[in-house]
Tab-separated table of C-alpha atoms in Angstrom:
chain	number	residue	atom	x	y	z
A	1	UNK	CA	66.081	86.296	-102.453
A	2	UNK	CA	64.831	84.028	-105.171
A	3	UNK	CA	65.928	81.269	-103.340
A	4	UNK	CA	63.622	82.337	-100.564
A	5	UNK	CA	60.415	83.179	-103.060
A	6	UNK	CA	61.037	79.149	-104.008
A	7	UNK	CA	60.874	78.423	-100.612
A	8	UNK	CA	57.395	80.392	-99.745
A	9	UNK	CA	56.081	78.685	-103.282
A	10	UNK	CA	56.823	75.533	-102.235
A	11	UNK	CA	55.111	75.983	-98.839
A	12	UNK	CA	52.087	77.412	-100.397
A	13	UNK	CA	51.941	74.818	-102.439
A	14	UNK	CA	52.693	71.595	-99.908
A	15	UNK	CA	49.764	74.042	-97.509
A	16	UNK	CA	47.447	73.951	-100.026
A	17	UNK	CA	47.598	70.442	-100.731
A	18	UNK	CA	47.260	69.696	-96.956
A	19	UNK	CA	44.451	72.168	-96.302
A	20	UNK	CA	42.919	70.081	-99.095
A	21	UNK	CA	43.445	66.702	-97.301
A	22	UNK	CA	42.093	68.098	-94.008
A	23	UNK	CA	38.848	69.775	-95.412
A	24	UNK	CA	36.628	66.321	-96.250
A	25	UNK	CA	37.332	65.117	-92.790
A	26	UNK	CA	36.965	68.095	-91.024
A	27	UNK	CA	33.517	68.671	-92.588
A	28	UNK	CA	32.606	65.553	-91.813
A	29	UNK	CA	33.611	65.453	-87.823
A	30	UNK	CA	32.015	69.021	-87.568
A	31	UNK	CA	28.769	67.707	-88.975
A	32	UNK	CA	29.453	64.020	-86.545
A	33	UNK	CA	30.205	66.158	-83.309
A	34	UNK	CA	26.610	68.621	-84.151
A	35	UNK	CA	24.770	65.417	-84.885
A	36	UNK	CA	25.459	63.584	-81.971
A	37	UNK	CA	26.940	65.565	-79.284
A	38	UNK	CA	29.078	63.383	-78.262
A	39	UNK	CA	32.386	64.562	-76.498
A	40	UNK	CA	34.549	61.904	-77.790
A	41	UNK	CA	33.497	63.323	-81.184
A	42	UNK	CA	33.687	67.172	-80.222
A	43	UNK	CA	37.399	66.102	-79.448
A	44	UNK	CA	37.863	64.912	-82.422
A	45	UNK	CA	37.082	67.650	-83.840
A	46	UNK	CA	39.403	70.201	-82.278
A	47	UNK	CA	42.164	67.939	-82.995
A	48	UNK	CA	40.799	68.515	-86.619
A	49	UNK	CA	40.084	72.175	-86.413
A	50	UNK	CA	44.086	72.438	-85.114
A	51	UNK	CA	45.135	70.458	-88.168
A	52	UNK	CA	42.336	72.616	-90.417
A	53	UNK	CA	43.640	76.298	-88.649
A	54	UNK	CA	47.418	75.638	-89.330
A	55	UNK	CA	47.223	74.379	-92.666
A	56	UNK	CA	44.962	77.604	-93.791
A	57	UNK	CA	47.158	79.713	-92.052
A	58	UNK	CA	50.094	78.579	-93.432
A	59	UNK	CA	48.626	78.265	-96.648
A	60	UNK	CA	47.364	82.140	-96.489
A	61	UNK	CA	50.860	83.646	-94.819
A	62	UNK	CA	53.137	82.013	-97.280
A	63	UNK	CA	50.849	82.962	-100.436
A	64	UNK	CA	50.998	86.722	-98.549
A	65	UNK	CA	54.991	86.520	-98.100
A	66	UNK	CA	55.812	85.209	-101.583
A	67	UNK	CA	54.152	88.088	-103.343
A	68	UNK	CA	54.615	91.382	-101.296
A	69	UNK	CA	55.398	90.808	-97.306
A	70	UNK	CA	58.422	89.405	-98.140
A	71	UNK	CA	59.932	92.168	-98.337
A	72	UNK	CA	58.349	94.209	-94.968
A	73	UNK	CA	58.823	90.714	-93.117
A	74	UNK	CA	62.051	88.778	-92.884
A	75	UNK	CA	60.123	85.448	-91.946
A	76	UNK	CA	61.470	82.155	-92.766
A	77	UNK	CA	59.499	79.367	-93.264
A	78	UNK	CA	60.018	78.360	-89.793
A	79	UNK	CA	59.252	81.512	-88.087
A	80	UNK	CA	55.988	81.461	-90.182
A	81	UNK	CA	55.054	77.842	-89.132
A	82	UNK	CA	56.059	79.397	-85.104
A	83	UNK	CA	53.460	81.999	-85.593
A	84	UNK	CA	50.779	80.104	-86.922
A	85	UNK	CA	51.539	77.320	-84.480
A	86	UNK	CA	51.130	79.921	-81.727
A	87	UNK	CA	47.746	81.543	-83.010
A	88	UNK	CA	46.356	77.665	-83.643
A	89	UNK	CA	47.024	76.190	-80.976
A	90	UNK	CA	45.934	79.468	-78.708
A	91	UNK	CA	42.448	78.352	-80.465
A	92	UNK	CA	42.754	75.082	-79.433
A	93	UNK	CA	43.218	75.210	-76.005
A	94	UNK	CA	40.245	77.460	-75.768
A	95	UNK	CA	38.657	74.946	-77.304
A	96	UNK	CA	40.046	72.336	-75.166
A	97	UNK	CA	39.216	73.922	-72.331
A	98	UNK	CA	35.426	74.436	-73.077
A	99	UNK	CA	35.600	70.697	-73.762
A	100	UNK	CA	36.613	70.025	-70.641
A	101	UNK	CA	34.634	71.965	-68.698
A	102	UNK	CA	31.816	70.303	-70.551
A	103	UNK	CA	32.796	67.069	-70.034
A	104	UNK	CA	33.120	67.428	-66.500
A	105	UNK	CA	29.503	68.595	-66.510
A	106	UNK	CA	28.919	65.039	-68.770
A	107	UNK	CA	29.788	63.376	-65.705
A	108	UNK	CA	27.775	65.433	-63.176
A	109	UNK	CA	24.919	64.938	-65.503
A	110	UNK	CA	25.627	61.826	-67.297
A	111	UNK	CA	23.399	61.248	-70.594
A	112	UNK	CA	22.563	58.554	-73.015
A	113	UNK	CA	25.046	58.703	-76.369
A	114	UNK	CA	23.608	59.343	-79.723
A	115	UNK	CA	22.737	56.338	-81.610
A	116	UNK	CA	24.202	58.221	-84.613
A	117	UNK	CA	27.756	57.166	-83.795
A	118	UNK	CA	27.859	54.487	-86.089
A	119	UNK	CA	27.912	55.809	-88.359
A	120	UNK	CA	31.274	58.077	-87.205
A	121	UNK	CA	32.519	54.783	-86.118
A	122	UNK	CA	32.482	54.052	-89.940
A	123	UNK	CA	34.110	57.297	-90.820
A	124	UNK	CA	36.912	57.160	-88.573
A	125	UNK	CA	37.377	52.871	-90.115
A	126	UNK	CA	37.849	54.981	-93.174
A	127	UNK	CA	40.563	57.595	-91.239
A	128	UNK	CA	42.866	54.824	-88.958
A	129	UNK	CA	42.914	52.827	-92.557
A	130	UNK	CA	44.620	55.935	-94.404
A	131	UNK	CA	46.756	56.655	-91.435
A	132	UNK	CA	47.935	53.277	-91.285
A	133	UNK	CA	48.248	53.321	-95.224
A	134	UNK	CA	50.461	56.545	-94.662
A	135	UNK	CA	52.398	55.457	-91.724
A	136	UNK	CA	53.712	52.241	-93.494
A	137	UNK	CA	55.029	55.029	-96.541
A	138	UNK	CA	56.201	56.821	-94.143
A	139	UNK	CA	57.997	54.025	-92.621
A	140	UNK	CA	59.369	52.791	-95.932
A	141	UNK	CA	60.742	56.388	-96.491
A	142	UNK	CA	62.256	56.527	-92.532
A	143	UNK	CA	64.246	53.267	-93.440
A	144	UNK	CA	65.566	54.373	-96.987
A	145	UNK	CA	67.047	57.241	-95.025
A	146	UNK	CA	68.556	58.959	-92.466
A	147	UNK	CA	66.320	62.003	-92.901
A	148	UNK	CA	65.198	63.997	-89.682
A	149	UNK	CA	61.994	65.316	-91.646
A	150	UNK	CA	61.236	61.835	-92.305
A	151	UNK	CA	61.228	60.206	-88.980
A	152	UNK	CA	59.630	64.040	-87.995
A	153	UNK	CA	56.556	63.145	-90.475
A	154	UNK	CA	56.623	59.491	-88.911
A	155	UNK	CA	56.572	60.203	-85.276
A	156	UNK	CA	53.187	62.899	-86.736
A	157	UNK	CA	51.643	60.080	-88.807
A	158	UNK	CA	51.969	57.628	-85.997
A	159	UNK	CA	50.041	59.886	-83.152
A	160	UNK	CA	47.806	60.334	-85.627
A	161	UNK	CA	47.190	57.056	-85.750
A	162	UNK	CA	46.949	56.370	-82.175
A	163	UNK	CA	44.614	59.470	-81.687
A	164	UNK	CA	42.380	58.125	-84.595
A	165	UNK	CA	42.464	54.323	-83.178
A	166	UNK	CA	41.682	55.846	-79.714
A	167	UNK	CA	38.765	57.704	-81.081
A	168	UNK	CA	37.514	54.824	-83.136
A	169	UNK	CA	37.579	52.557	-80.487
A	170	UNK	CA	36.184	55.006	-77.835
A	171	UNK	CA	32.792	55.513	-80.437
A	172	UNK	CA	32.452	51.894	-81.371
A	173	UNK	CA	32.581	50.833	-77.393
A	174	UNK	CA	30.010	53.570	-76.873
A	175	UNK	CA	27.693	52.832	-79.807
A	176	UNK	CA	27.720	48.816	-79.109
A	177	UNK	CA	27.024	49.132	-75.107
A	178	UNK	CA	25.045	52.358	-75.477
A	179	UNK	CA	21.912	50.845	-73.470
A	180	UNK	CA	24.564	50.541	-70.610
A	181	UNK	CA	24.820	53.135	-67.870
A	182	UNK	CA	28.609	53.254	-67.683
A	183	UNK	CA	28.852	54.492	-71.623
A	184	UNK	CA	27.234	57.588	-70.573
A	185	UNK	CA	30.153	58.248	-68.336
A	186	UNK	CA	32.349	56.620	-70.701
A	187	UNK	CA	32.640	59.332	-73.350
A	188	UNK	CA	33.518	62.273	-71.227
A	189	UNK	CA	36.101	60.249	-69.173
A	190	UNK	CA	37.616	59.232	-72.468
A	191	UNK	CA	37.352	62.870	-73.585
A	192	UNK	CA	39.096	64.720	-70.611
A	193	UNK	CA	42.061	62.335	-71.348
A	194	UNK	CA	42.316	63.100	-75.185
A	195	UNK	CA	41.964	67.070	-74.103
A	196	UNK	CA	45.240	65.757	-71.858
A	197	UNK	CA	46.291	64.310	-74.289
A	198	UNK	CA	46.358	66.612	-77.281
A	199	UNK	CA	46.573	69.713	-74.678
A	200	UNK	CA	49.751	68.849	-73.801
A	201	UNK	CA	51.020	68.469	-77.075
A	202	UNK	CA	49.888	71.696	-77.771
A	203	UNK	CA	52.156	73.143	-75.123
A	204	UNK	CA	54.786	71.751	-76.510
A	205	UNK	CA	54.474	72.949	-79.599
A	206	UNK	CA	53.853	76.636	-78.074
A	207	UNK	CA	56.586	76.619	-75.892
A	208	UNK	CA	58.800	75.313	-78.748
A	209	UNK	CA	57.723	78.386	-81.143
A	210	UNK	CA	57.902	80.737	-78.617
A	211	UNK	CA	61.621	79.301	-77.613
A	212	UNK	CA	62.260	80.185	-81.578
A	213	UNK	CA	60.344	83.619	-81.954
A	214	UNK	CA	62.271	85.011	-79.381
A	215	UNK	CA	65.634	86.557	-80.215
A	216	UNK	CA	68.413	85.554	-77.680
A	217	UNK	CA	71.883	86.711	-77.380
A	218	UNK	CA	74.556	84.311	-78.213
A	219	UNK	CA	75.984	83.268	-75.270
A	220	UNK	CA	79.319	84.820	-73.869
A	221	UNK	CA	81.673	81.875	-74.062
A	222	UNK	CA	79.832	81.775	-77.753
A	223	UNK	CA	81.196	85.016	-78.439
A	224	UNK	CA	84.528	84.404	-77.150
A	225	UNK	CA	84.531	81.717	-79.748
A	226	UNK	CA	83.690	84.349	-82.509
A	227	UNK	CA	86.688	86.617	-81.693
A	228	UNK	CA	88.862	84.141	-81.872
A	229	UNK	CA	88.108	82.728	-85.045
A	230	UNK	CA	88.521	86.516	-86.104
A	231	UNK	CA	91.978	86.861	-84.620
A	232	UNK	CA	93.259	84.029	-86.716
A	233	UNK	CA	92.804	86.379	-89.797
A	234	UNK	CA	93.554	89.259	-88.262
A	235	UNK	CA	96.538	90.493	-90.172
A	236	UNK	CA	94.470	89.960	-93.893
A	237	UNK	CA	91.389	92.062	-92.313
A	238	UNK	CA	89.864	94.050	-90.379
A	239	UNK	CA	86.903	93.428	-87.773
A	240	UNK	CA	83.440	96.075	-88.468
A	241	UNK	CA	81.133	94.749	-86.865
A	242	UNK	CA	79.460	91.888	-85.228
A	243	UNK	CA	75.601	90.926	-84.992
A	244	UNK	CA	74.865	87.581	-83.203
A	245	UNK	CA	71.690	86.384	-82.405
A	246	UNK	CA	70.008	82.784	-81.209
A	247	UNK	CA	66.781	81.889	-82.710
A	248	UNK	CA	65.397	78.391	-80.862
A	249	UNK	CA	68.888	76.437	-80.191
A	250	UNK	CA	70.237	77.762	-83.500
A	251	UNK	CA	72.846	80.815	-83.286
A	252	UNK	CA	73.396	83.102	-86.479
A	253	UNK	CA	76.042	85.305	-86.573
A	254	UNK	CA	77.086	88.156	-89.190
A	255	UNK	CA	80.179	88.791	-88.999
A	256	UNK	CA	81.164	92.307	-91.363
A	257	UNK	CA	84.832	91.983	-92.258
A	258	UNK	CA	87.364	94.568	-94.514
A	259	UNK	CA	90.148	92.847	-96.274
A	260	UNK	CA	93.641	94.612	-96.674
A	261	UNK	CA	94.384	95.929	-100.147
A	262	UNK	CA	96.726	92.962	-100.701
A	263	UNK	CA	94.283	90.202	-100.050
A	264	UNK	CA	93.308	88.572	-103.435
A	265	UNK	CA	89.610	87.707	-103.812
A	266	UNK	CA	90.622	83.824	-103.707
A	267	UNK	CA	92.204	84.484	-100.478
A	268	UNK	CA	88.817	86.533	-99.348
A	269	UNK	CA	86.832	83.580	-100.620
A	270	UNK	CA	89.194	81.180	-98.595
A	271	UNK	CA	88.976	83.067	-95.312
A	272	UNK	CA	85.507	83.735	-95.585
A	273	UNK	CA	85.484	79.620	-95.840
A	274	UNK	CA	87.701	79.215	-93.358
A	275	UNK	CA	85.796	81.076	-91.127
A	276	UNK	CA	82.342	79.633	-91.391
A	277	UNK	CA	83.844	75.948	-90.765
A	278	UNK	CA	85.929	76.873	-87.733
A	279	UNK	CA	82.119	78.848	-86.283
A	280	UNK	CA	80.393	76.342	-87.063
A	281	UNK	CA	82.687	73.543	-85.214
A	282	UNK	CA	83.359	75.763	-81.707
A	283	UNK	CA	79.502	76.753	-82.147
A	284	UNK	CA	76.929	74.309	-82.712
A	285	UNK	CA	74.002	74.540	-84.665
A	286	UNK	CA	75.096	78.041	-86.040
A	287	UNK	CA	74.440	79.625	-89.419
A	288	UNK	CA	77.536	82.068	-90.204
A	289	UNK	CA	76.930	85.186	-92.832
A	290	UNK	CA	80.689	86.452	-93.842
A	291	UNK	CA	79.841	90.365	-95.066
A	292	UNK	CA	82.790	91.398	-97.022
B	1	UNK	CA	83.007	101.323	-65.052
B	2	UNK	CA	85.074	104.323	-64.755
B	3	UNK	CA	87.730	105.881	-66.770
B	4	UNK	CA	89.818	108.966	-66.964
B	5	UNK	CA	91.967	110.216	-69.621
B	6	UNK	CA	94.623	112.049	-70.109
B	7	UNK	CA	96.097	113.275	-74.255
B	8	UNK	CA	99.887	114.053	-73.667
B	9	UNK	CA	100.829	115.380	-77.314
B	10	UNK	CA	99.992	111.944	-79.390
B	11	UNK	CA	99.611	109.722	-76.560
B	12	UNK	CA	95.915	109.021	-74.859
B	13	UNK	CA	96.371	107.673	-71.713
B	14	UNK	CA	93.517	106.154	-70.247
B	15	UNK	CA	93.106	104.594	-66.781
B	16	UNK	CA	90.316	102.358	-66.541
B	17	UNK	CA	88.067	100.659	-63.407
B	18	UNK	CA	85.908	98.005	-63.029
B	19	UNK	CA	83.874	96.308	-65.612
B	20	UNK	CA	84.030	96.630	-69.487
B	21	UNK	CA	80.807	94.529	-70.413
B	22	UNK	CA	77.800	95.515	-72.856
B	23	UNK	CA	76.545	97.991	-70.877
B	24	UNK	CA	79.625	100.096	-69.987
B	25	UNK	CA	81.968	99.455	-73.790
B	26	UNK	CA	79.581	101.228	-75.829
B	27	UNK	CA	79.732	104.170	-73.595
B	28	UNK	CA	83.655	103.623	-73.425
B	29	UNK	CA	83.808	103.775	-77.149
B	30	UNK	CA	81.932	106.752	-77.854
B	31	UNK	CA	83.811	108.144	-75.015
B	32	UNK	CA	87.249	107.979	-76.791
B	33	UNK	CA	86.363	108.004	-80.343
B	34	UNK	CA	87.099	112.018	-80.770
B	35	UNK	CA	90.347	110.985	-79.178
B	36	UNK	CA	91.471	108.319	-81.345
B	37	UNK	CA	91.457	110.656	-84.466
B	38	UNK	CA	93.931	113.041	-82.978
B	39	UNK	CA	96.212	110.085	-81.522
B	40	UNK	CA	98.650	107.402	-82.209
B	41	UNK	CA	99.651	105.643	-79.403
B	42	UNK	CA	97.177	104.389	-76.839
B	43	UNK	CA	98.000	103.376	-73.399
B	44	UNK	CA	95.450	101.642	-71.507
B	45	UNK	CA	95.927	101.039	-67.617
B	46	UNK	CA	94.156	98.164	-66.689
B	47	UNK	CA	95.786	98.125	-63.131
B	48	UNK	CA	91.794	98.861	-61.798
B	49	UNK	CA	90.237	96.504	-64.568
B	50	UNK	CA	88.184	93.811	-63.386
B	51	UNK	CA	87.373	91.885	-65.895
B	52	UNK	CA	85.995	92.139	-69.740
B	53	UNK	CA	83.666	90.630	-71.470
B	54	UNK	CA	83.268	89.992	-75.558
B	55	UNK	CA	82.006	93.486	-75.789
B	56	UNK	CA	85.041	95.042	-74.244
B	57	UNK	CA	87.346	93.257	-75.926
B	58	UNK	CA	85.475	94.083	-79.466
B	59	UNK	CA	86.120	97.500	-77.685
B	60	UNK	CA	89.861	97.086	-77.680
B	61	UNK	CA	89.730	95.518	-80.946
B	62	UNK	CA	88.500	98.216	-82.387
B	63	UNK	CA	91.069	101.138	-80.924
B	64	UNK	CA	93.939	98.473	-81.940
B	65	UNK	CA	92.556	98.539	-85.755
B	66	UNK	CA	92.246	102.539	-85.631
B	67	UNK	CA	95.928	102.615	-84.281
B	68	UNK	CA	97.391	100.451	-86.746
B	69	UNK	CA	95.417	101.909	-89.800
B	70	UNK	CA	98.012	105.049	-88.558
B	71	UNK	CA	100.606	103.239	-87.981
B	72	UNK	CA	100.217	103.719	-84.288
B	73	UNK	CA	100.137	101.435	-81.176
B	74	UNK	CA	98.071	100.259	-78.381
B	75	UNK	CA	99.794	99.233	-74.824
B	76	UNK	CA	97.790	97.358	-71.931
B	77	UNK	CA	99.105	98.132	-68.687
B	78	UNK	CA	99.034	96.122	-65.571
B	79	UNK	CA	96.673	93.484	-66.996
B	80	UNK	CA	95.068	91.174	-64.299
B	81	UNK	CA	95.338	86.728	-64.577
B	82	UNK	CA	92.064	86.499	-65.501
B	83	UNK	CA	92.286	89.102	-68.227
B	84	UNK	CA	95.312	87.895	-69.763
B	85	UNK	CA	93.541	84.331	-69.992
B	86	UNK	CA	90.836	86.070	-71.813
B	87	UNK	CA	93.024	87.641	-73.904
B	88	UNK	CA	95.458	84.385	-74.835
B	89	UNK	CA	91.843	82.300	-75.286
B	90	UNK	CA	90.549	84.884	-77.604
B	91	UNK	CA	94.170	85.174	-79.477
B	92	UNK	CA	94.266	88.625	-78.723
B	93	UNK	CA	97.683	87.995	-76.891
B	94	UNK	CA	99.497	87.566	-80.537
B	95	UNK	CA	98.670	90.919	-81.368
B	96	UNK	CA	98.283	93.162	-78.734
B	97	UNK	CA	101.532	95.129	-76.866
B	98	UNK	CA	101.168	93.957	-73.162
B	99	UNK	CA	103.084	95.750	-70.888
């Protein structure tokens, strides 16, 4: 349990830390996208309201989970990033969709860009320059390592890159040419493709923490592979019960064993070993709890 | 899944059709629990069994533990190919009395 309180800590902390980072730009697209109006710009920021949403979430749930709900809730980190990934992102594609339907209306009635995106042009200089500054950390880290979080955060950085680099270049082509007619089509073209874009990411995300909220059963062959690992024990103890589940691609299984008076605790400790290696070869990507 | 049973002084007979999956072994188990308690031999005719599934052979796991906490014995009868290759996959075969 205290292993767990460390964990919600941590992610309160590392939440509040990124809520912080996302807050000055997120003020500062929501005031851009009012100013001007421009639909490149409202994209922008719903990419940054997504960003802005999850980290206060987060933030909120795990500061909630590592005081009292931790023990009405038996959330992991993961299933707490699932929900909040799931409420976000429901946000954004309402968002998205508004978006959309307003830029299709942008190109039914096409109008002159603000003059005003300069200076967001500016501001998003400022936001590719820390992304790249990030991404070539990141990259540093990737290559020290074979860690999957890092090339995780690295494959994040670098579409946040690209999203920011499309956006900046998207507002500067519209500010320099904005006496053209084609700019005024130019921004919601640009925008329905970055609602593509980011809408489809957000489906993946939903389908992928709706794929892990959901409690499957282990498959059959699965738990063929369970009993037999049992039977191999069978004459030091005794089978009570069995509760297998699959959470996303990852199977956990309790398995609640009795050991015969003659079993010495080594030997329990050894089986109980035994047990979890053998599971977690014929079962991949399995956590195994031994109850004795 | 149907079964009938039969006590004859410390042997439960049982003669059993069809399926034993997750939705017909719990019923099966509550079935023949009572049973077990006043038993110690358990003979199981599988002539009519299909097939089983994990949760029937957790099933028959369980009546073999009760048995040999007594000192008793489970038999399966007339077990079908694809049963017995369950049962040798599983390891079941090493400790069960096949008949």
């Amino acid at each position: 349990m205290g292993e767990k309180k460390g964990n919600y800590k941590n992610q309160a902390m590392l939440s509040f830390l990124q809520f912080l980072s996302e807050l000055p730009n997120f003020i500062v697209v929501t005031v851009s996208a009012l100013l001007t109006g421009s639909m490149i710009v409202w994209m922008d920021f719903i990419d940054s309201l997504g960003h802005f949403l999850r980290a206060f979430m987060v933030l909120i749930l795990s500061k909630r989970l590592s005081k009292d709900l931790r023990y009405t809730y038996n959330y992991g980190v993961a299933k707490l990033e699932d929900i909040t990934v799931l409420l976000c992102d429901g946000i954004v594609m309402c968002c998205l969709t508004i978006a959309t339907l307003s830029s299709i209306f942008g190109l039914i009635n096409p109008n002159q860009q603000s003059g005003l995106l300069g200076l967001v042009a500016i501001w998003k200089v400022l936001g590719v320059t820390l992304d790249s500054l990030f991404l070539f950390g990141q990259y540093k880290i990737k290559k020290s390592g074979d860690s999957v979080l890092a090339k995780s955060n690295f494959s994040a950085i670098l579409a946040a890159l690209l999203f920011d680099a499309a956006n900046l270049i998207s507002v500067l082509l519209v500010w320099i040419f904005n006496d053209r007619v084609w700019t005024w089509y130019f921004s919601p073209v640009v925008s329905i493709m970055l609602a593509i874009y980011l809408g489809f990411h957000c489906i993946k995300r939903v389908r992928k923490a709706i794929s892990e909220l959901s409690d499957k059963t282990v498959s059959e062959e699965e738990q063929m592979h369970i009993l037999r690992a049992f039977t191999r024990y069978r004459g030091r103890a005794k089978l009570r019960s069995v509760k297998s589940h699959r959470v996303g691609d990852c199977a956990n299984i309790d398995l609640e064993l009795s050991f015969n008076d003659d079993v010495t605790y080594a030997e329990m400790v050894e089986i109980k070993a035994h047990l979890q290696e053998q599971l977690s070869k014929d079962i991949s990507k399995s956590t195994v709890n031994i109850i004795i | 899944m149907k079964f009938q049973k039969n006590i004859n002084e410390t042997t439960l007979y049982i003669d059993i059709e069809g399926r034993l999956d997750t939705l017909t072994a719990p019923a099966f188990e509550d079935e023949i629990k009572e049973d077990l308690a006043v038993v110690n031999e358990v003979v199981m005719n599988c002539e009519k069994l299909e097939y089983t599934t994990s949760a029937g052979l957790r099933v028959i796991l369980e009546i073999q533990q009760i048995m040999e906490d007594k000192d008793g014995v489970l038999k399966l009868r007339n077990v079908n190919k694809d049963i017995l290759e369950i049962l040798e996959f599983t390891g079941f075969l090493s400790f069960l009395v096949i008949e």
